[in-house]
Every structure is written in structure tokens, then in C-alpha cells.
Amino acid sequence: MRRSSRKSGSAAIPVTSSSGVSDLFRCATSKAVSKEMERIDQLFHAYMDKSLGMVGPEGIESFCLAVGIDHTDVRILMLAWKMQAEKQGYFTLDEWRRGLSALHADTILKIRKRLQELEKEVMRPTNFLDFYVYAFCYSLAEKQKNIDIESACELLTVVLGFRFPLQVSKFIEYLKSQNDYKVINLDQWTSFLRFCNEINFPSLDNYDAELAWPLILDNFVEWMRENL
Amino acid sequence: MEEKTLKDMKEEEIRKMEKKTLKDMKEKEEKEEEMRKLELMLSNIEIKGLSNETLDGIKCMTLYTDIYIVATDSNQVFNAKMYSKYKEFHNDYLNDIVLPHLRLHHGEFLLKEFETSWAHYSKVIHNRLHLYFRYLGRYYVAREKLLNLNDVGNRCFIDLLYEEMRSRVMDAVICLINKERDGAKIDRELVKKVVNVFEELKLYEDIFEERIVAGTKDYYSKKASLWISENSCPEFMLKVEECLEKEENMVRDCMKPATEQKIVSEVEHKLLVLHSTQLFDKEYSGLKKLLEDGKVVDLARMYRLYSRVHDGLQHVCLAFKNHVTAQGMALVRQTEIEVNKHVVKNDVGALQNQQVHLIMEFIKLHEVYLSYVNDYFQSNSMFFKVLKEAFEVFCNKSIAGVSPAELLSIFCDQTLKKKSCDNDKSTEDTIDDVVKLLVYISDKDMFAEFHRKKLARRLLFNKSDSDEHERYLLTKLKQKCGRHFTSKMEGMVTDLTLCQDTTASFTDYLRDNPDMNPGFDLTVTVLTIGFWPSYKTCTFNLPPEMLRCVEAFKQFYQTRTKRTRITWLFSLGTCTIVGKFEPKTMDLIVTTLQASVLLLFNSANRLSYSDIKDQLDLPEEDVTRLLHSLSCAKYKILKKEPDTKTISKTDYFEFNSMFTDRLKRIKVPFPLVDDRKKVIETVVSDRRHAIEAAIVRIMKFRKVLGHHQLMSECAEVLSSTFRPDFKIIKLQIESLISRDYLERDSKDHSVYRYLA
């Protein structure tokens, strides 16, 4: 994931003894950069929870309202991915800066625009896997390694629903109807994306249970074949 | 005088030259004259006369000399002519005399004529000619590197008679041989002579062998189609065996050894290979029928015949396997039907009998077909293999939900409990048979667990007939299945032998500490935890008499070792209680728990269900079972109010003072709880652990491995104990992934990597 190369406005800008024009230019851009960072910081302080020192769930809700998206929208998740936010529901200053400066979005208006581009960026195959895995890890609670079925189903709808609607809806149906599995682990999560990409749906004709697919997917395919 | 001029000199010279020329011309003339003379001589050498046996010596000498003269002539021009003349003489003889003779005769006479002609030609004619032309051979032929005189003779014969030999002569030979094949007696000497001729001509392989083999092919093709339709399978095979013998005999007698293989393989091909399917599939006498009817002589013959042919035994082997499998499956099905009948009637005893009977039938079946392989199929390893495969098929079929591993353990249990009697087999032989069958069962670990449970029971309740037999079985199992298979069971047997020591020491202890003596005969069996199956421990209120026993032993055991902790298993103990009934005093052999119930009635005559339960502090189901065995079963030691067949929580119990029995000493049975399910559960969970351990071990060694290989290696490693379910292996792999022992390779999702 591309990170913003300039962390904060106060970082030293390398000065070289070159022509005066480039110096001017550098001064000009550094000024622009620090201006941007200022505005980003201002935004942060606008939504920050004073007692926590970071943007909390309510802050995020109001932020979403301002931007004009639902707080359960996948785009806020994408934003979190861009920020590499660690804890679900909270953004620290560093994360906030990281995400928004990478987007070059320092006003609400710009954020609104950039979010569309962000969507496209995430959709690229190289990024999508990363985003998909991030979504899983982001949803984990403290010290947890697995997500319970309910949350997994919701997350799947959000993250994959628009791309593989048929597979996701069927898989969710299966997960809700079975009793063998109470949680989903990362291996199963990643394998499902691979499943969606590689296996013909709903024919399932190129699925081979003898291969290294996780057992949950073997059982899912069996269930599909029985209930067709 | 100087005027002898050049003119004169020239003249002299001219004159000299003229003289010379004249001389030359004269010489040439003489030469030509001589040549003409020689030619005449050559053309006069009469060979026709050679065909007579007798030739007088003078004529011989003349011929030889004539030829000598021509050959030694300084002018070598005649040698080539003589050489071709030599050839010509041969050809003339053959064309004029030999060929016409041959063409006159047929069949056996042709052969005779052929043989004698050659003899005469080669020995008489040719030799004579060679003799006369010998001078030529020695110098001219050798120098010019031409075909030497000896070979010329053969060459001429071959060139002129090739076709004749190939067709008419060989036809006659084949005809003769076929006559013998059809049963007539022929002149074998004649055949041998013909063979010799061909050998001398160096045409044995090209002409004789080739045509004989072709003739064999034709003959047997026809016979095969005829015989196969007319004869049954055994009859056909008998014929084939006879034919092969006769052919071998004939070839060895008449022909060169190298021909034997070729002829025999033709016969085999035509008789055995081409029609094999037809032969095997014959409806009333084919392979299947032979096996069903147990026609062992014919089967042995079939084996002998088809073992000669490459890959000939495949079909026989397969038929054997199918037959054995069918027999086994029939037994299984039959038993299933019988068992279901008993299940419906809830006749447990008969059910067990049927199950045991099946194992005995399997053993018998195995004996029979093992002897087949050894006696009739010459212990061929292919047949051993299919026997094993066949048994593996039906030995792993469950009967009415009971796995064969369990069945075998039941059979084993009964065998070891039985008092050894001298009827049919000795116990040791039966044990050998059991182990042989175990090899075919895939769930060996299931057998081990059931056996362990039953062994424990036998050892603790002293039901085993002989310690030696138990040990014998364990030794055999260790040999077949490995040390880990029997280590726990051996531990159990050892525990019991150690107990004798412990008991002796305990007796000494009690003697030295009389105040500790509880006043009863107490025997304690100490079991090492790991070896024995796990039993439910129950704590309950012991009657005071037993408390004293427990205390005494505890004290004693402390003196031996401070470090081990003892846990008491009261559910496994037995007790002899003296029952002072009014009719007579009797000895009651009961379990410890039953005894505790009865001892309660020493202090109270009548107790309610809840009284008993409270005083003993046992769970309800146990109390119910105990009371049932003492009041509703065969021996009613306690009287129950109301006198119904089942125990209810509102019942009252009273000591039955009027109880009596014919015997003075009776055993009050206490039915065992069915722990089958528990055993199966234990095995299943043990398997999970075994699979996991195997996966970890394999991955640790390999570091990186593909999915398929991991699955198959895992199955192989565990194959000696059980056949793992692939789903379970997959499950364990995933469990290991989630616990970070393994990971999937990021590039190839079917490859796993070991995480140290």
C-alpha cells in the first residue's frame, strides 16, 4: 500500500545546494504540504473525542454524515485500509494523517471526490487481496484469531457482496444453516476469495475436493450440490 | 673394309628381327596348337561316368593328370575355364539326375529320395570331383580368392534345389509330423536324417525350422477351434497338457534344441492364449465353476499350463480373488440376516454366538484358500496378494453395526476364557488364526482398544484360562503389529504378576502390625494408570468394615513408597459375603458395590430407596442397577415392596431371610454397562491425536510439502494401525494452520510449509 512519504509537516525537508529555482520550488511545495497537513489536522480535531485523543465511534459517525456516506458503507472500511487503522471504530492522529494525506484530501469536499477513486484503487487485483485480508484482521477483537459466524457473514456482504453477490449470498446461507463451524479463521477467509475467483459458480464443475481447499469449502460445495 | 656401311648394319638388323618374328610366330602357333589340344582334353573329361560307383583307377589317374596338366600350364588362361567347368559338372548332375528323381516321388518316398540323393551327391559325386580338381583349388582358387571347391558343391545344390526343398520336401515333412500328432506312428529316423541334411546345408533355421513352426501354427489353430467347442474346460486342458508333452518329446528327439522353444510357444499360443477367454468363461465347466466346485486337480493343471504363458495367470488370479471375495461376502450377508433375527428377539446370547461363529467361518475359509495357494498355485506371490485383497474386502464389513474389529475381540475373549479341552484345535493354533485375520482388518487400533478392555476384565475377575495363552497372544501381536501395539497390554499382565509380590508383602505387614488388620481376607490389585483402560472412579460411603481394609492397605502402601498416590476403583472389586439365611447359611459372591448395599441391612431390616441412596452417596442410575440385581433378578436376596419388575424411587427393601438355593455358594450377577460407545469414542479421539502427530512429524522432516503428498504420506504412516479418513486429516491440517504450526504457501495454495 502506498504510504505518504511525508509524515508530518515538521519533518525536515532535505536542502541541497542546487539552483535557486528548485529551491523556490521546494519551498513552494513544502509550504503547500504543510498547509495541507494543517488542514488535515484541523479536520482531525473537529471529529476527535477529547477524552480519548483520537477519533472515536461517534466522531466517525458524524464524519460519515458530513461526507455523505453511511457509516456501514464499504468505503469507510476502504478509508480505514488506506489509513492502516489498527482498531475498529477508532482513528489515531497518525493514521488519520496517513490516510488523508495519501489521498491528498484535506477538506470534506475533496474527501468525497477522492473516495470514488479510492474505490477503483481497491478494486485492482493486487490491492484487493490486501484489502480483503485487512478487512478480516480489522474486524478481530483484542487477542482474537477468529471471527464468529454472524460477524463474518456481515463482513462478507460488505466486502465482497458487490463483486460476487451470488457466491456470497449462498455461502452466507450455508454458514447460517450449519453447526460444525462457530468461527471463521483467516485461512478459511482468504480461501473463500480464491474460491470466488477460481471456481465456476453456480455449476461448481471445476471444484475438486481432493485438492487443498479447506474443509469448510468442501462441505459448502457438498451442501450446494445436495440442495440444487 | 670400312665400307661396311650402315646399309649392311641395317640389313643385319632387319634380318635379326625377321628371325625373331618368325620365331615368335612359330611359338605362338605352337601355343595355339597346345591350347586347342588342352581344350579338347577338357571337353573330353567325362563326368557322366562318375555317376557309377565303380570307377577304375586308371581312369581316375588319367582325369587327375589331365587336369593337372591344364592347371599347370604356364599360360594361366585355362584356369578360369576349368573353374566354371567344375561348377558346370555339378549343375549338370543335379539337373539331369537329382531333380528328375525327386520330382518322381511324393510324401515319405520323396523324403527318402531327398535324403539319399543328397548323401550320394555330397559324398560321392562332389567328393570325387573335388579330388580331381584339387590342384586347381590349392593354387588358383586360393590365389583368386574364389569360392572354394567344397562350398561350390553346396552352393550348386542350394541354388538349384532351393524351391524344391522349401515347398515339396518341407510339405512332406510337415505332413509326416502331423500324422504323428494325429496319433500314428512314423519313421522318426527319417525325420532326423532330413534334419541332418538341412544342417549340413546350413539351411536348418531358414527352411526347416521356419516351415516346421509355420506348420505347427496351422495344425494347432485348427485343432484349437475344434477342441474348444467340443470339450469342457478340464477336458481341454488335459488335451493341452498331453499335446505339450508330446511336442516336447518329439522335438527333443528329432530336431535341434533351439527349435523346442519356438514350437512349444506356438502350441501354447494357439491352444492357451487365443481361446483363453472362451475357455475360462465356459458356462458349466469354466474357471468360475471349477473354483465353486473345488475341482482342485483341474485348477492345479490350469495353473501349471498358464504359468508357462506370459501374463497368463492374470485372469486366473482375478477369478480366484473374485471367488474368495464372493464366498466371504456370502458369509457376511448370511450372518447379517441371522443376527438381525436375534436383534429383533433381543437374544443377546444367540447374537454373540452368531458373531463368534462368523469369525470361525472366516478362519476356516482362510485355511482352505491358503492351502489352495500353497498346494495348487505353487505358492505364487501374486495369488497370496489377491487372497489378502479379497479378505481385506469382506473382513472389514460391519455386521448389524458391530465392527469386525470388535467381533474379533469378542472371539478372542471367548477363546481365552474357555477351559482348554482336547477337541479340535489347541488354543495356540486358534490364537495364530486370530492374528492372521487381524492382518486383514484395517481398524487395528479399534481391536486393540476392545481387546484391552476385555483383557482387563479377564485379568481382574480371574476369568482367563491361562496366563501363558495371554502372553502367547501378546507376543504374536507384537510380532505382527509392532511393540507400541501391545505395550499397554503387556503392562497389564505384568501388573498382575507384580501383585503377587505386593500381596505377600501385605500379608507380612499385617502380621507385623496386627492392630491394622481389618479382620477380613483382603486382596488388593494395584494397577498402573497408563496401562489399564480408564475407569470411572466413584466416591461413596464405604461400610465401616471396608473402611478398615482400605485404611490398612493405605498404611501399608505408604511404607513402600511415599510418592505414588492410590485411587480406589470399587466398581471392579468382588466380595464374598456370608449370608445367614434361615434355611441355611450361604456364601454370596458379589461385587464390592453390591456388598455395600447388603451390608446396610446389617444395621436395619428395612430400608427405602432414598435411604439406601443417601447412605451410600452414589448416583441414582448406579443405585437402581444395584438394587435391581439384588431384588428383581435371578436371586432375590432382598425383598422389594412393591414386588414389581423394575426399581422405582418409592420402593422399600427388606432382607429376605427365607432366601435359599440348591448350592451353598452362589454368584449374584451384576450386569455390565455397555461401554462400547465409550471405547469407540476413545479410539476416534486417539486417532485424531495420532493423525496430528503424524502430520507434524512429516512436516517437520519435509519442511515444505504439497497437499496430495502430505495426505498420502500420512495415510501410509498410519496404515499399520488404522485407515484414516481423509476428511479428518484435512481437518487436522487446518487445525494446525490455525494454531500456527503450519502455513499455506502464499504462491501455491496447495503447498504447506512447516513453521518452526
XYZ file of N, CA and C in Angstrom, chain B residues 182-267:
258
model
N -1.449 -86.758 -35.026
C -2.789 -87.341 -35.037
C -2.824 -88.706 -34.408
N -1.665 -89.204 -34.046
C -1.658 -90.452 -33.296
C -0.968 -91.608 -33.983
N -0.603 -91.421 -35.272
C 0.036 -92.565 -35.950
C 1.501 -92.640 -35.573
N 2.084 -93.760 -35.889
C 3.496 -93.922 -35.605
C 4.244 -93.640 -36.901
N 5.293 -92.836 -36.801
C 6.026 -92.520 -38.035
C 7.495 -92.882 -37.895
N 8.177 -92.753 -38.994
C 9.598 -93.076 -39.004
C 10.373 -91.843 -38.561
N 10.688 -91.811 -37.262
C 11.380 -90.634 -36.749
C 12.796 -90.533 -37.280
N 13.380 -91.681 -37.552
C 14.755 -91.686 -38.065
C 14.842 -90.909 -39.359
N 13.811 -91.074 -40.171
C 13.796 -90.370 -41.451
C 13.814 -88.875 -41.234
N 12.994 -88.457 -40.309
C 12.948 -87.019 -39.995
C 14.321 -86.543 -39.545
N 14.925 -87.359 -38.688
C 16.256 -86.967 -38.203
C 17.233 -86.821 -39.345
N 17.123 -87.749 -40.307
C 18.057 -87.674 -41.441
C 17.837 -86.407 -42.228
N 16.578 -86.083 -42.464
C 16.266 -84.856 -43.214
C 16.822 -83.639 -42.469
N 16.656 -83.673 -41.159
C 17.193 -82.570 -40.346
C 18.692 -82.438 -40.571
N 19.371 -83.585 -40.591
C 20.811 -83.544 -40.804
C 21.178 -82.911 -42.117
N 20.407 -83.276 -43.159
C 20.685 -82.706 -44.481
C 20.652 -81.187 -44.394
N 19.579 -80.699 -43.815
C 19.443 -79.240 -43.739
C 20.545 -78.616 -42.922
N 20.938 -79.349 -41.881
C 22.020 -78.797 -41.069
C 23.297 -78.693 -41.850
N 23.567 -79.750 -42.640
C 24.790 -79.714 -43.432
C 24.748 -78.595 -44.457
N 23.554 -78.328 -44.961
C 23.413 -77.242 -45.921
C 23.357 -75.880 -45.268
N 23.377 -75.881 -43.966
C 23.247 -74.645 -43.194
C 21.917 -73.931 -43.495
N 20.940 -74.724 -43.808
C 19.643 -74.123 -44.087
C 18.617 -74.505 -43.031
N 19.115 -75.038 -41.907
C 18.180 -75.547 -40.908
C 17.215 -74.455 -40.426
N 17.784 -73.316 -40.015
C 16.893 -72.264 -39.483
C 16.013 -71.673 -40.566
N 16.657 -71.417 -41.727
C 15.899 -70.716 -42.766
C 14.745 -71.517 -43.308
N 15.044 -72.771 -43.628
C 13.978 -73.534 -44.292
C 13.263 -74.447 -43.311
N 14.048 -75.313 -42.697
C 13.391 -76.360 -41.921
C 12.612 -75.792 -40.737
N 13.317 -75.085 -39.906
C 12.685 -74.585 -38.687
C 11.507 -73.680 -39.010
N 11.739 -72.803 -39.962
C 10.687 -71.852 -40.290
C 9.422 -72.551 -40.729
N 9.587 -73.532 -41.604
C 8.391 -74.187 -42.122
C 7.753 -75.093 -41.086
N 8.596 -75.716 -40.269
C 8.031 -76.583 -39.231
C 7.182 -75.767 -38.266
N 7.731 -74.605 -37.879
C 6.983 -73.761 -36.937
C 5.680 -73.301 -37.563
N 5.753 -72.896 -38.852
C 4.530 -72.472 -39.535
C 3.526 -73.602 -39.589
N 4.047 -74.796 -39.841
C 3.167 -75.955 -39.902
C 2.502 -76.228 -38.575
N 3.289 -76.045 -37.500
C 2.729 -76.244 -36.156
C 1.601 -75.265 -35.913
N 1.861 -74.030 -36.308
C 0.847 -72.997 -36.147
C -0.465 -73.404 -36.797
N -0.359 -73.815 -38.044
C -1.586 -74.160 -38.774
C -2.312 -75.298 -38.115
N -1.526 -76.330 -37.792
C -2.132 -77.527 -37.231
C -2.916 -77.184 -35.968
N -2.262 -76.468 -35.077
C -2.900 -76.240 -33.780
C -3.994 -75.194 -33.827
N -3.914 -74.285 -34.823
C -5.038 -73.343 -34.953
C -6.316 -74.107 -35.207
N -6.189 -75.045 -36.146
C -7.400 -75.795 -36.495
C -7.869 -76.613 -35.307
N -6.913 -77.304 -34.689
C -7.292 -78.186 -33.585
C -7.921 -77.404 -32.446
N -7.342 -76.223 -32.213
C -7.826 -75.425 -31.080
C -9.291 -75.091 -31.253
N -9.650 -74.573 -32.429
C -11.059 -74.186 -32.614
C -11.960 -75.395 -32.488
N -11.460 -76.539 -32.948
C -12.279 -77.743 -32.865
C -12.471 -78.163 -31.418
N -11.367 -78.273 -30.732
C -11.423 -78.780 -29.365
C -12.178 -77.875 -28.424
N -11.991 -76.579 -28.624
C -12.600 -75.658 -27.666
C -14.117 -75.755 -27.708
N -14.643 -76.020 -28.887
C -16.101 -76.106 -28.956
C -16.607 -77.458 -28.519
N -15.760 -78.476 -28.651
C -16.247 -79.823 -28.326
C -16.046 -80.199 -26.866
N -15.034 -79.608 -26.243
C -14.663 -80.109 -24.927
C -14.984 -79.151 -23.799
N -15.111 -79.738 -22.600
C -15.259 -78.889 -21.428
C -13.881 -78.380 -21.046
N -13.859 -77.445 -20.138
C -12.590 -76.823 -19.738
C -11.583 -77.857 -19.223
N -11.946 -78.695 -18.281
C -10.968 -79.662 -17.793
C -10.475 -80.606 -18.891
N -11.418 -81.032 -19.750
C -11.027 -81.942 -20.825
C -10.033 -81.264 -21.758
N -10.352 -80.043 -22.099
C -9.476 -79.283 -22.987
C -8.084 -79.171 -22.399
N -8.041 -78.816 -21.133
C -6.736 -78.630 -20.506
C -5.934 -79.914 -20.478
N -6.622 -80.993 -20.257
C -5.948 -82.293 -20.267
C -5.312 -82.534 -21.631
N -6.100 -82.242 -22.683
C -5.595 -82.410 -24.047
C -4.356 -81.540 -24.255
N -4.456 -80.301 -23.798
C -3.338 -79.375 -23.998
C -2.085 -79.899 -23.322
N -2.278 -80.391 -22.100
C -1.106 -80.885 -21.373
C -0.456 -82.035 -22.124
N -1.308 -82.929 -22.626
C -0.783 -84.063 -23.394
C -0.026 -83.585 -24.620
N -0.646 -82.657 -25.341
C -0.011 -82.152 -26.572
C 1.356 -81.570 -26.283
N 1.410 -80.757 -25.258
C 2.690 -80.114 -24.942
C 3.750 -81.153 -24.651
N 3.335 -82.165 -23.909
C 4.303 -83.215 -23.588
C 4.807 -83.892 -24.851
N 3.853 -84.237 -25.720
C 4.234 -84.939 -26.956
C 5.132 -84.083 -27.824
N 4.798 -82.833 -27.960
C 5.601 -81.953 -28.808
C 7.022 -81.860 -28.282
N 7.120 -81.670 -26.988
C 8.457 -81.558 -26.394
C 9.263 -82.812 -26.666
N 8.599 -83.901 -26.479
C 9.221 -85.197 -26.724
C 9.743 -85.304 -28.155
N 8.867 -84.985 -29.086
C 9.225 -85.122 -30.496
C 10.379 -84.220 -30.889
N 10.268 -82.973 -30.469
C 11.318 -82.031 -30.877
C 12.660 -82.451 -30.302
N 12.621 -82.860 -29.048
C 13.887 -83.263 -28.439
C 14.501 -84.447 -29.153
N 13.611 -85.282 -29.639
C 14.100 -86.477 -30.314
C 14.669 -86.161 -31.698
N 13.921 -85.403 -32.471
C 14.275 -85.265 -33.887
C 15.021 -84.003 -34.260
N 14.732 -82.929 -33.553
C 15.223 -81.649 -34.090
C 16.251 -81.011 -33.169
N 16.700 -79.867 -33.603
C 17.714 -79.171 -32.783
C 17.058 -78.548 -31.551
N 17.768 -78.438 -30.428
C 17.180 -77.943 -29.169
C 16.583 -76.545 -29.282
N 17.186 -75.706 -30.109
C 16.659 -74.336 -30.199
C 15.249 -74.301 -30.741
N 14.876 -75.333 -31.479
C 13.536 -75.337 -32.061
C 12.475 -75.600 -31.024
N 12.859 -76.238 -29.930
C 11.861 -76.643 -28.939
C 11.069 -75.443 -28.441
N 11.819 -74.408 -28.064
C 11.138 -73.243 -27.502
C 10.160 -72.658 -28.504
N 10.602 -72.603 -29.778
C 9.733 -71.955 -30.768
C 8.461 -72.753 -30.987
N 8.612 -74.063 -31.062
C 7.428 -74.891 -31.313
C 6.507 -74.842 -30.106
N 7.086 -74.992 -28.945
C 6.260 -75.010 -27.738
C 5.511 -73.707 -27.582
N 6.185 -72.598 -27.861
C 5.474 -71.322 -27.670
C 4.364 -71.150 -28.688
N 4.533 -71.728 -29.898
C 3.430 -71.683 -30.863
C 2.240 -72.467 -30.349
N 2.540 -73.655 -29.849
C 1.459 -74.508 -29.330
C 0.739 -73.790 -28.201
